[in-house]
């Protein structure tokens, strides 16, 4: 199991680098599927889509308070996710992580 985590760690960490990192990690993981990397790719993809969706919705409000709240919320989740990948853990991101695993289950 540890060997599997070490092999997938680079792709897992890469997936958290904005949306482009998700696509790079997906291509890194396409040849030899790694369950650890796949887990984090699903988490990072979900975070990226959440970021874009919330950004589009919140951009309609001209409130710095709402914008700052979104940035803090997503930054905390992103930090949780990337540190989970660095530490070799497969802990879902709080609140949304289990949904991301379900919704993007076809990504392996």
mmCIF file of C-alpha atoms in Angstrom:
data_model
loop_
_atom_site.group_PDB
_atom_site.id
_atom_site.type_symbol
_atom_site.label_atom_id
_atom_site.label_comp_id
_atom_site.label_asym_id
_atom_site.label_seq_id
_atom_site.Cartn_x
_atom_site.Cartn_y
_atom_site.Cartn_z
ATOM 1 C CA UNK A 1 0.000 0.000 0.000
ATOM 2 C CA UNK A 2 2.779 2.449 0.900
ATOM 3 C CA UNK A 3 4.447 1.803 -2.447
ATOM 4 C CA UNK A 4 1.189 2.644 -4.215
ATOM 5 C CA UNK A 5 0.916 5.920 -2.290
ATOM 6 C CA UNK A 6 4.517 6.894 -3.107
ATOM 7 C CA UNK A 7 3.978 6.155 -6.804
ATOM 8 C CA UNK A 8 0.816 8.262 -6.920
ATOM 9 C CA UNK A 9 1.988 11.121 -4.721
ATOM 10 C CA UNK A 10 3.360 13.308 -7.528
ATOM 11 C CA UNK A 11 0.137 13.124 -9.519
ATOM 12 C CA UNK A 12 -1.925 13.652 -6.359
ATOM 13 C CA UNK A 13 -0.044 16.817 -5.391
ATOM 14 C CA UNK A 14 -0.003 18.089 -8.987
ATOM 15 C CA UNK A 15 -3.792 17.798 -9.171
ATOM 16 C CA UNK A 16 -4.174 20.624 -6.646
ATOM 17 C CA UNK A 17 -2.384 23.165 -8.873
ATOM 18 C CA UNK A 18 -5.381 25.088 -10.205
ATOM 19 C CA UNK A 19 -7.555 23.450 -12.873
ATOM 20 C CA UNK A 20 -4.606 22.795 -15.185
ATOM 21 C CA UNK A 21 -3.013 20.607 -12.499
ATOM 22 C CA UNK A 22 -6.072 18.341 -12.577
ATOM 23 C CA UNK A 23 -5.621 17.731 -16.306
ATOM 24 C CA UNK A 24 -1.862 17.206 -15.957
ATOM 25 C CA UNK A 25 -2.446 14.749 -13.085
ATOM 26 C CA UNK A 26 -5.103 12.926 -15.136
ATOM 27 C CA UNK A 27 -2.634 12.424 -17.963
ATOM 28 C CA UNK A 28 0.074 11.350 -15.486
ATOM 29 C CA UNK A 29 -2.345 8.782 -14.054
ATOM 30 C CA UNK A 30 -3.782 7.579 -17.380
ATOM 31 C CA UNK A 31 -1.151 4.946 -18.190
ATOM 32 C CA UNK A 32 -0.757 3.169 -14.847
ATOM 33 C CA UNK A 33 -3.850 3.813 -12.758
ATOM 34 C CA UNK A 34 -3.063 4.622 -9.145
ATOM 35 C CA UNK A 35 -5.953 4.648 -6.674
ATOM 36 C CA UNK A 36 -4.249 7.213 -4.396
ATOM 37 C CA UNK A 37 -3.709 9.628 -7.287
ATOM 38 C CA UNK A 38 -7.254 9.030 -8.575
ATOM 39 C CA UNK A 39 -8.704 9.855 -5.155
ATOM 40 C CA UNK A 40 -6.911 13.217 -5.072
ATOM 41 C CA UNK A 41 -7.654 13.981 -8.721
ATOM 42 C CA UNK A 42 -11.373 13.614 -7.929
ATOM 43 C CA UNK A 43 -10.989 15.859 -4.865
ATOM 44 C CA UNK A 44 -9.053 18.527 -6.779
ATOM 45 C CA UNK A 45 -11.439 18.429 -9.751
ATOM 46 C CA UNK A 46 -14.364 18.939 -7.393
ATOM 47 C CA UNK A 47 -12.604 21.857 -5.716
ATOM 48 C CA UNK A 48 -11.806 23.459 -9.076
ATOM 49 C CA UNK A 49 -15.391 23.135 -10.280
ATOM 50 C CA UNK A 50 -16.664 24.463 -6.937
ATOM 51 C CA UNK A 51 -14.279 27.420 -7.205
ATOM 52 C CA UNK A 52 -15.424 28.279 -10.735
ATOM 53 C CA UNK A 53 -19.122 27.801 -9.904
ATOM 54 C CA UNK A 54 -19.017 29.851 -6.712
ATOM 55 C CA UNK A 55 -16.931 32.499 -8.472
ATOM 56 C CA UNK A 56 -19.531 32.848 -11.223
ATOM 57 C CA UNK A 57 -22.382 33.075 -8.719
ATOM 58 C CA UNK A 58 -20.620 35.396 -6.279
ATOM 59 C CA UNK A 59 -19.372 37.726 -9.031
ATOM 60 C CA UNK A 60 -22.996 38.893 -9.385
ATOM 61 C CA UNK A 61 -22.853 40.350 -5.877
ATOM 62 C CA UNK A 62 -20.718 43.396 -5.342
ATOM 63 C CA UNK A 63 -19.816 42.488 -1.789
ATOM 64 C CA UNK A 64 -16.240 42.086 -0.595
ATOM 65 C CA UNK A 65 -17.542 40.201 2.448
ATOM 66 C CA UNK A 66 -19.093 37.469 0.288
ATOM 67 C CA UNK A 67 -16.016 37.267 -1.957
ATOM 68 C CA UNK A 68 -13.598 37.058 0.956
ATOM 69 C CA UNK A 69 -15.742 34.367 2.604
ATOM 70 C CA UNK A 70 -15.601 32.282 -0.578
ATOM 71 C CA UNK A 71 -11.818 32.673 -0.855
ATOM 72 C CA UNK A 72 -11.273 31.713 2.791
ATOM 73 C CA UNK A 73 -13.634 28.725 2.537
ATOM 74 C CA UNK A 74 -11.999 27.351 -0.614
ATOM 75 C CA UNK A 75 -8.468 28.108 0.601
ATOM 76 C CA UNK A 76 -9.073 26.086 3.756
ATOM 77 C CA UNK A 77 -10.459 23.155 1.744
ATOM 78 C CA UNK A 78 -7.597 23.369 -0.782
ATOM 79 C CA UNK A 79 -5.012 23.437 2.031
ATOM 80 C CA UNK A 80 -6.660 20.427 3.665
ATOM 81 C CA UNK A 81 -6.615 18.530 0.378
ATOM 82 C CA UNK A 82 -3.036 19.247 -0.607
ATOM 83 C CA UNK A 83 -1.683 18.446 2.858
ATOM 84 C CA UNK A 84 -3.648 15.210 2.814
ATOM 85 C CA UNK A 85 -1.918 14.347 -0.484
ATOM 86 C CA UNK A 86 1.516 15.347 0.830
ATOM 87 C CA UNK A 87 1.021 13.208 3.946
ATOM 88 C CA UNK A 88 -0.104 10.209 1.907
ATOM 89 C CA UNK A 89 -3.636 10.199 3.322
ATOM 90 C CA UNK A 90 -6.938 9.639 1.540
ATOM 91 C CA UNK A 91 -9.133 11.778 3.760
ATOM 92 C CA UNK A 92 -12.004 13.423 1.871
ATOM 93 C CA UNK A 93 -12.186 17.205 1.964
ATOM 94 C CA UNK A 94 -14.627 18.334 4.696
ATOM 95 C CA UNK A 95 -18.247 18.920 3.635
ATOM 96 C CA UNK A 96 -17.783 18.169 -0.079
ATOM 97 C CA UNK A 97 -15.149 15.447 -0.418
ATOM 98 C CA UNK A 98 -17.499 12.461 -0.224
ATOM 99 C CA UNK A 99 -19.711 14.037 -2.881
ATOM 100 C CA UNK A 100 -16.702 14.574 -5.153
ATOM 101 C CA UNK A 101 -15.795 10.890 -4.799
ATOM 102 C CA UNK A 102 -19.350 9.889 -5.740
ATOM 103 C CA UNK A 103 -19.858 12.394 -8.570
ATOM 104 C CA UNK A 104 -16.509 11.749 -10.234
ATOM 105 C CA UNK A 105 -16.361 8.010 -9.576
ATOM 106 C CA UNK A 106 -15.771 7.385 -13.289
ATOM 107 C CA UNK A 107 -12.366 9.048 -12.961
ATOM 108 C CA UNK A 108 -9.936 6.339 -11.936
#
